[in-house]
């Protein structure tokens, strides 16, 4: 693992393995689980008449707002915390891919729910997250300002599926093939592998 002198101010170490701080770990797994739930089980509204859609999006928009709030907190925490050090002996190209995937995740984790939220104000049907309050209380014809953010919202979630596949396979490859304790950075309770 990388020298502890290159440590950022909030990191900790377990043996020779860099470990994320507890708040970063909590954000990672809670937001990850919510995003996977939200992306893989979206409401089946495509092709449905607009007037039948409100009950379908009630839960989705509520969860989207919660995810957006958590992602904002996570970004603030990331900016205070700084980047994690590279795992020793990782080829530079792999490190660059990992950093690019992490950055793309941060951008999409923020923009995808934000654009979903923005689209609600011009939605052609009523939207009340968790039935608690109205973001849009009138049905009207769909406009460009609904269709554009909705389109980006949907494409953003598709790109995140691709990133999730790359990110998860890379984590598993490092953990079980390279055996460099990478997963212990995000799950410190895992038993250490050899050379730690
Ligand atoms: C939608 C779900 C996920 C998202 C959005 C996500 C996002 C991220 C991001 C942005 C980082 C960089 C660290 C940070 O700043 O927080 C990271 C690190 C990490 N993730 Fe995920 N992740 C997800 C799911 C997973 C899964 C399923 C695994 C395990 C198979 C995993 C394993 C890891 C590991 C081991 C690290 C540390 C990598 C390193 O420090 O180089 N992640 N993740």
mmCIF file of C-alpha atoms and ligand atoms in Angstrom:
data_model
loop_
_atom_site.group_PDB
_atom_site.id
_atom_site.type_symbol
_atom_site.label_atom_id
_atom_site.label_comp_id
_atom_site.label_asym_id
_atom_site.label_seq_id
_atom_site.Cartn_x
_atom_site.Cartn_y
_atom_site.Cartn_z
ATOM 1 C CA UNK A 1 0.000 0.000 0.000
ATOM 2 C CA UNK A 2 1.014 3.602 -0.461
ATOM 3 C CA UNK A 3 3.246 5.267 2.091
ATOM 4 C CA UNK A 4 1.331 6.639 5.063
ATOM 5 C CA UNK A 5 3.095 10.014 4.571
ATOM 6 C CA UNK A 6 0.880 10.551 1.499
ATOM 7 C CA UNK A 7 -2.137 10.150 3.687
ATOM 8 C CA UNK A 8 -4.918 12.758 3.496
ATOM 9 C CA UNK A 9 -5.916 14.340 6.776
ATOM 10 C CA UNK A 10 -9.005 12.159 7.434
ATOM 11 C CA UNK A 11 -7.730 8.729 6.435
ATOM 12 C CA UNK A 12 -6.925 5.865 8.748
ATOM 13 C CA UNK A 13 -4.921 2.715 8.236
ATOM 14 C CA UNK A 14 -5.536 -0.899 9.113
ATOM 15 C CA UNK A 15 -2.177 -2.647 8.948
ATOM 16 C CA UNK A 16 -0.767 -1.458 5.600
ATOM 17 C CA UNK A 17 -4.214 -0.887 4.076
ATOM 18 C CA UNK A 18 -5.657 2.603 3.663
ATOM 19 C CA UNK A 19 -9.235 2.661 5.032
ATOM 20 C CA UNK A 20 -11.874 5.305 4.250
ATOM 21 C CA UNK A 21 -13.267 7.229 7.211
ATOM 22 C CA UNK A 22 -16.602 5.922 8.632
ATOM 23 C CA UNK A 23 -18.700 8.743 7.150
ATOM 24 C CA UNK A 24 -17.333 8.141 3.625
ATOM 25 C CA UNK A 25 -18.023 4.419 4.050
ATOM 26 C CA UNK A 26 -21.569 5.124 5.246
ATOM 27 C CA UNK A 27 -22.221 7.489 2.310
ATOM 28 C CA UNK A 28 -20.754 4.954 -0.146
ATOM 29 C CA UNK A 29 -22.930 1.999 0.862
ATOM 30 C CA UNK A 30 -26.149 3.850 1.730
ATOM 31 C CA UNK A 31 -26.157 5.976 -1.451
ATOM 32 C CA UNK A 32 -24.963 2.956 -3.495
ATOM 33 C CA UNK A 33 -27.867 0.807 -2.226
ATOM 34 C CA UNK A 34 -30.436 3.581 -2.805
ATOM 35 C CA UNK A 35 -29.084 4.240 -6.316
ATOM 36 C CA UNK A 36 -29.138 0.556 -7.246
ATOM 37 C CA UNK A 37 -32.752 0.305 -5.978
ATOM 38 C CA UNK A 38 -33.703 3.472 -7.878
ATOM 39 C CA UNK A 39 -31.928 2.630 -11.159
ATOM 40 C CA UNK A 40 -32.811 -1.072 -11.432
ATOM 41 C CA UNK A 41 -36.416 -0.788 -10.228
ATOM 42 C CA UNK A 42 -37.735 2.408 -11.829
ATOM 43 C CA UNK A 43 -41.517 2.847 -12.074
ATOM 44 C CA UNK A 44 -42.812 1.311 -15.277
ATOM 45 C CA UNK A 45 -44.314 4.466 -16.682
ATOM 46 C CA UNK A 46 -43.143 4.362 -20.303
ATOM 47 C CA UNK A 47 -46.075 4.160 -22.654
ATOM 48 C CA UNK A 48 -48.531 4.827 -19.827
ATOM 49 C CA UNK A 49 -51.070 7.656 -20.293
ATOM 50 C CA UNK A 50 -49.990 10.770 -18.388
ATOM 51 C CA UNK A 51 -53.101 10.819 -16.160
ATOM 52 C CA UNK A 52 -52.258 7.335 -14.798
ATOM 53 C CA UNK A 53 -48.678 8.187 -13.902
ATOM 54 C CA UNK A 54 -48.904 10.130 -10.593
ATOM 55 C CA UNK A 55 -49.154 7.081 -8.260
ATOM 56 C CA UNK A 56 -46.199 5.433 -10.054
ATOM 57 C CA UNK A 57 -43.789 8.333 -9.549
ATOM 58 C CA UNK A 58 -44.778 9.199 -5.973
ATOM 59 C CA UNK A 59 -42.157 6.946 -4.357
ATOM 60 C CA UNK A 60 -39.539 7.424 -7.099
ATOM 61 C CA UNK A 61 -39.475 11.236 -6.809
ATOM 62 C CA UNK A 62 -39.413 11.094 -2.993
ATOM 63 C CA UNK A 63 -36.452 8.703 -3.009
ATOM 64 C CA UNK A 64 -34.779 10.821 -5.706
ATOM 65 C CA UNK A 65 -34.947 13.896 -3.465
ATOM 66 C CA UNK A 66 -33.466 11.951 -0.537
ATOM 67 C CA UNK A 67 -30.633 10.658 -2.760
ATOM 68 C CA UNK A 68 -29.962 14.180 -4.064
ATOM 69 C CA UNK A 69 -29.693 15.574 -0.523
ATOM 70 C CA UNK A 70 -27.341 12.744 0.546
ATOM 71 C CA UNK A 71 -25.182 13.202 -2.572
ATOM 72 C CA UNK A 72 -24.794 16.933 -1.850
ATOM 73 C CA UNK A 73 -23.606 16.078 1.685
ATOM 74 C CA UNK A 74 -21.293 13.416 0.270
ATOM 75 C CA UNK A 75 -19.740 15.876 -2.203
ATOM 76 C CA UNK A 76 -19.180 18.425 0.582
ATOM 77 C CA UNK A 77 -17.525 15.688 2.669
ATOM 78 C CA UNK A 78 -15.407 14.533 -0.305
ATOM 79 C CA UNK A 79 -14.170 18.112 -0.892
ATOM 80 C CA UNK A 80 -13.149 18.400 2.772
ATOM 81 C CA UNK A 81 -11.614 14.928 2.879
ATOM 82 C CA UNK A 82 -9.636 14.860 -0.405
ATOM 83 C CA UNK A 83 -8.862 11.903 -2.685
ATOM 84 C CA UNK A 84 -7.809 8.512 -1.411
ATOM 85 C CA UNK A 85 -4.214 7.416 -2.140
ATOM 86 C CA UNK A 86 -3.542 4.973 -4.957
ATOM 87 C CA UNK A 87 -3.095 1.306 -4.097
ATOM 88 C CA UNK A 88 0.595 0.413 -4.406
ATOM 89 C CA UNK A 89 1.642 -1.444 -7.586
ATOM 90 C CA UNK A 90 -1.530 -0.506 -9.471
ATOM 91 C CA UNK A 91 -0.677 0.201 -13.147
ATOM 92 C CA UNK A 92 -1.050 3.922 -13.878
ATOM 93 C CA UNK A 93 -3.713 3.307 -16.543
ATOM 94 C CA UNK A 94 -5.881 1.404 -14.071
ATOM 95 C CA UNK A 95 -5.514 4.185 -11.538
ATOM 96 C CA UNK A 96 -6.535 6.744 -14.176
ATOM 97 C CA UNK A 97 -9.578 4.672 -15.169
ATOM 98 C CA UNK A 98 -10.572 4.301 -11.489
ATOM 99 C CA UNK A 99 -10.263 8.058 -10.856
ATOM 100 C CA UNK A 100 -12.260 8.826 -14.033
ATOM 101 C CA UNK A 101 -15.026 6.395 -13.009
ATOM 102 C CA UNK A 102 -15.178 7.908 -9.498
ATOM 103 C CA UNK A 103 -15.391 11.451 -10.949
ATOM 104 C CA UNK A 104 -18.038 10.418 -13.467
ATOM 105 C CA UNK A 105 -20.005 8.800 -10.612
ATOM 106 C CA UNK A 106 -19.898 12.017 -8.589
ATOM 107 C CA UNK A 107 -21.072 14.106 -11.566
ATOM 108 C CA UNK A 108 -23.869 11.660 -12.495
ATOM 109 C CA UNK A 109 -24.939 10.949 -8.892
ATOM 110 C CA UNK A 110 -25.620 14.691 -8.662
ATOM 111 C CA UNK A 111 -26.906 15.556 -12.156
ATOM 112 C CA UNK A 112 -29.212 12.551 -12.678
ATOM 113 C CA UNK A 113 -31.504 13.167 -9.673
ATOM 114 C CA UNK A 114 -31.185 16.954 -10.112
ATOM 115 C CA UNK A 115 -32.518 16.787 -13.693
ATOM 116 C CA UNK A 116 -35.281 14.414 -12.616
ATOM 117 C CA UNK A 117 -36.215 16.987 -9.980
ATOM 118 C CA UNK A 118 -36.104 19.889 -12.473
ATOM 119 C CA UNK A 119 -38.284 17.978 -14.949
ATOM 120 C CA UNK A 120 -41.064 17.684 -12.344
ATOM 121 C CA UNK A 121 -41.873 21.411 -12.483
ATOM 122 C CA UNK A 122 -42.902 21.072 -16.156
ATOM 123 C CA UNK A 123 -44.321 17.542 -15.934
ATOM 124 C CA UNK A 124 -47.621 16.977 -17.755
ATOM 125 C CA UNK A 125 -49.179 15.450 -14.614
ATOM 126 C CA UNK A 126 -49.308 16.014 -10.842
ATOM 127 C CA UNK A 127 -46.223 15.077 -8.837
ATOM 128 C CA UNK A 128 -46.292 14.823 -5.030
ATOM 129 C CA UNK A 129 -43.237 12.992 -3.558
ATOM 130 C CA UNK A 130 -44.430 10.434 -0.936
ATOM 131 C CA UNK A 131 -47.828 12.228 -1.234
ATOM 132 C CA UNK A 132 -46.411 14.855 1.123
ATOM 133 C CA UNK A 133 -46.223 18.031 -1.001
ATOM 134 C CA UNK A 134 -46.723 19.011 -4.617
ATOM 135 C CA UNK A 135 -43.799 19.779 -6.902
ATOM 136 C CA UNK A 136 -46.299 20.209 -9.712
ATOM 137 C CA UNK A 137 -50.009 20.245 -9.034
ATOM 138 C CA UNK A 138 -51.453 20.738 -12.531
ATOM 139 C CA UNK A 139 -51.753 18.506 -15.573
ATOM 140 C CA UNK A 140 -50.818 20.225 -18.848
ATOM 141 C CA UNK A 141 -49.292 19.384 -22.220
ATOM 142 C CA UNK A 142 -45.656 18.159 -22.102
ATOM 143 C CA UNK A 143 -43.153 20.860 -23.031
ATOM 144 C CA UNK A 144 -39.510 20.953 -24.088
ATOM 145 C CA UNK A 145 -38.632 21.820 -20.454
ATOM 146 C CA UNK A 146 -40.070 18.496 -19.354
ATOM 147 C CA UNK A 147 -38.735 16.371 -22.204
ATOM 148 C CA UNK A 148 -35.123 17.587 -22.198
ATOM 149 C CA UNK A 149 -34.347 17.066 -18.483
ATOM 150 C CA UNK A 150 -36.296 13.771 -18.503
ATOM 151 C CA UNK A 151 -34.210 12.533 -21.405
ATOM 152 C CA UNK A 152 -30.907 13.426 -19.695
ATOM 153 C CA UNK A 153 -32.215 11.928 -16.422
ATOM 154 C CA UNK A 154 -32.856 8.608 -18.142
ATOM 155 C CA UNK A 155 -29.556 8.533 -20.063
ATOM 156 C CA UNK A 156 -27.676 9.459 -16.865
ATOM 157 C CA UNK A 157 -29.092 6.419 -15.090
ATOM 158 C CA UNK A 158 -28.142 4.177 -18.042
ATOM 159 C CA UNK A 159 -24.550 5.450 -17.999
ATOM 160 C CA UNK A 160 -24.445 4.816 -14.232
ATOM 161 C CA UNK A 161 -25.355 1.151 -14.834
ATOM 162 C CA UNK A 162 -22.297 0.860 -17.148
ATOM 163 C CA UNK A 163 -20.070 2.586 -14.581
ATOM 164 C CA UNK A 164 -21.391 0.336 -11.818
ATOM 165 C CA UNK A 165 -20.486 -2.782 -13.809
ATOM 166 C CA UNK A 166 -16.918 -1.522 -14.483
ATOM 167 C CA UNK A 167 -16.500 -0.302 -10.884
ATOM 168 C CA UNK A 168 -17.781 -3.513 -9.250
ATOM 169 C CA UNK A 169 -15.821 -5.852 -11.542
ATOM 170 C CA UNK A 170 -12.636 -3.839 -10.897
ATOM 171 C CA UNK A 171 -13.194 -4.002 -7.118
ATOM 172 C CA UNK A 172 -13.762 -7.783 -7.256
ATOM 173 C CA UNK A 173 -10.762 -8.290 -9.579
ATOM 174 C CA UNK A 174 -8.490 -6.436 -7.151
ATOM 175 C CA UNK A 175 -9.885 -8.216 -4.135
ATOM 176 C CA UNK A 176 -9.901 -11.804 -5.420
ATOM 177 C CA UNK A 177 -7.297 -11.870 -8.217
ATOM 178 C CA UNK A 178 -4.670 -9.265 -7.320
ATOM 179 C CA UNK A 179 -5.436 -9.803 -3.599
ATOM 180 C CA UNK A 180 -4.420 -6.254 -2.635
ATOM 181 C CA UNK A 181 -7.095 -5.773 0.066
ATOM 182 C CA UNK A 182 -8.944 -3.172 -2.004
ATOM 183 C CA UNK A 183 -12.390 -4.073 -0.604
ATOM 184 C CA UNK A 184 -11.077 -3.576 2.938
ATOM 185 C CA UNK A 185 -10.807 0.129 2.112
ATOM 186 C CA UNK A 186 -14.623 0.254 1.993
ATOM 187 C CA UNK A 187 -15.361 -2.757 4.288
ATOM 188 C CA UNK A 188 -12.734 -2.560 7.056
ATOM 189 C CA UNK A 189 -14.317 -5.553 8.868
ATOM 190 C CA UNK A 190 -13.096 -7.916 6.128
ATOM 191 C CA UNK A 191 -10.203 -10.137 7.256
ATOM 192 C CA UNK A 192 -6.850 -9.018 5.819
ATOM 193 C CA UNK A 193 -5.448 -10.945 2.871
ATOM 194 C CA UNK A 194 -1.802 -11.969 2.554
ATOM 195 C CA UNK A 195 0.888 -9.271 2.788
ATOM 196 C CA UNK A 196 -1.012 -6.872 5.063
HETATM 197 C C1 LIG B 1 -24.203 2.630 -7.489
HETATM 198 C C2 LIG B 1 -23.341 2.055 -6.648
HETATM 199 C C3 LIG B 1 -21.944 2.608 -6.369
HETATM 200 C C4 LIG B 1 -21.462 3.881 -6.504
HETATM 201 C C5 LIG B 1 -22.217 5.128 -6.980
HETATM 202 C C6 LIG B 1 -20.061 3.866 -6.093
HETATM 203 C C7 LIG B 1 -19.221 4.975 -6.105
HETATM 204 C C8 LIG B 1 -17.931 4.986 -5.626
HETATM 205 C C9 LIG B 1 -17.073 6.145 -5.569
HETATM 206 C C10 LIG B 1 -17.443 7.545 -6.081
HETATM 207 C C11 LIG B 1 -15.917 5.760 -4.988
HETATM 208 C C12 LIG B 1 -14.709 6.645 -4.659
HETATM 209 C C13 LIG B 1 -14.620 6.838 -3.172
HETATM 210 C C14 LIG B 1 -15.466 7.971 -2.689
HETATM 211 O O1 LIG B 1 -15.070 9.099 -2.928
HETATM 212 O O2 LIG B 1 -16.519 7.769 -2.071
HETATM 213 C C15 LIG B 1 -16.004 4.355 -4.692
HETATM 214 C C16 LIG B 1 -15.017 3.582 -4.091
HETATM 215 C C17 LIG B 1 -15.064 2.213 -3.921
HETATM 216 N N1 LIG B 1 -16.126 1.387 -4.244
HETATM 217 FE FE1 LIG B 1 -17.904 1.969 -4.979
HETATM 218 N N2 LIG B 1 -19.723 2.580 -5.717
HETATM 219 C C18 LIG B 1 -20.838 1.771 -5.874
HETATM 220 C C19 LIG B 1 -20.923 0.409 -5.635
HETATM 221 C C20 LIG B 1 -19.856 -0.412 -5.279
HETATM 222 C C21 LIG B 1 -19.888 -1.860 -5.203
HETATM 223 C C22 LIG B 1 -21.111 -2.741 -5.544
HETATM 224 C C23 LIG B 1 -18.638 -2.271 -4.793
HETATM 225 C C24 LIG B 1 -18.113 -3.689 -4.549
HETATM 226 C C25 LIG B 1 -18.299 -4.674 -5.407
HETATM 227 C C26 LIG B 1 -17.837 -1.068 -4.599
HETATM 228 C C27 LIG B 1 -16.546 -1.050 -4.135
HETATM 229 C C28 LIG B 1 -15.764 0.083 -3.943
HETATM 230 C C29 LIG B 1 -14.408 0.080 -3.395
HETATM 231 C C30 LIG B 1 -13.616 -1.158 -2.937
HETATM 232 C C31 LIG B 1 -13.972 1.406 -3.391
HETATM 233 C C32 LIG B 1 -12.585 1.937 -2.975
HETATM 234 C C33 LIG B 1 -11.741 2.047 -4.238
HETATM 235 C C34 LIG B 1 -10.464 2.833 -4.046
HETATM 236 O O3 LIG B 1 -10.262 3.428 -2.998
HETATM 237 O O4 LIG B 1 -9.657 2.864 -4.982
HETATM 238 N N3 LIG B 1 -18.594 0.034 -4.925
HETATM 239 N N4 LIG B 1 -17.243 3.895 -5.084
#
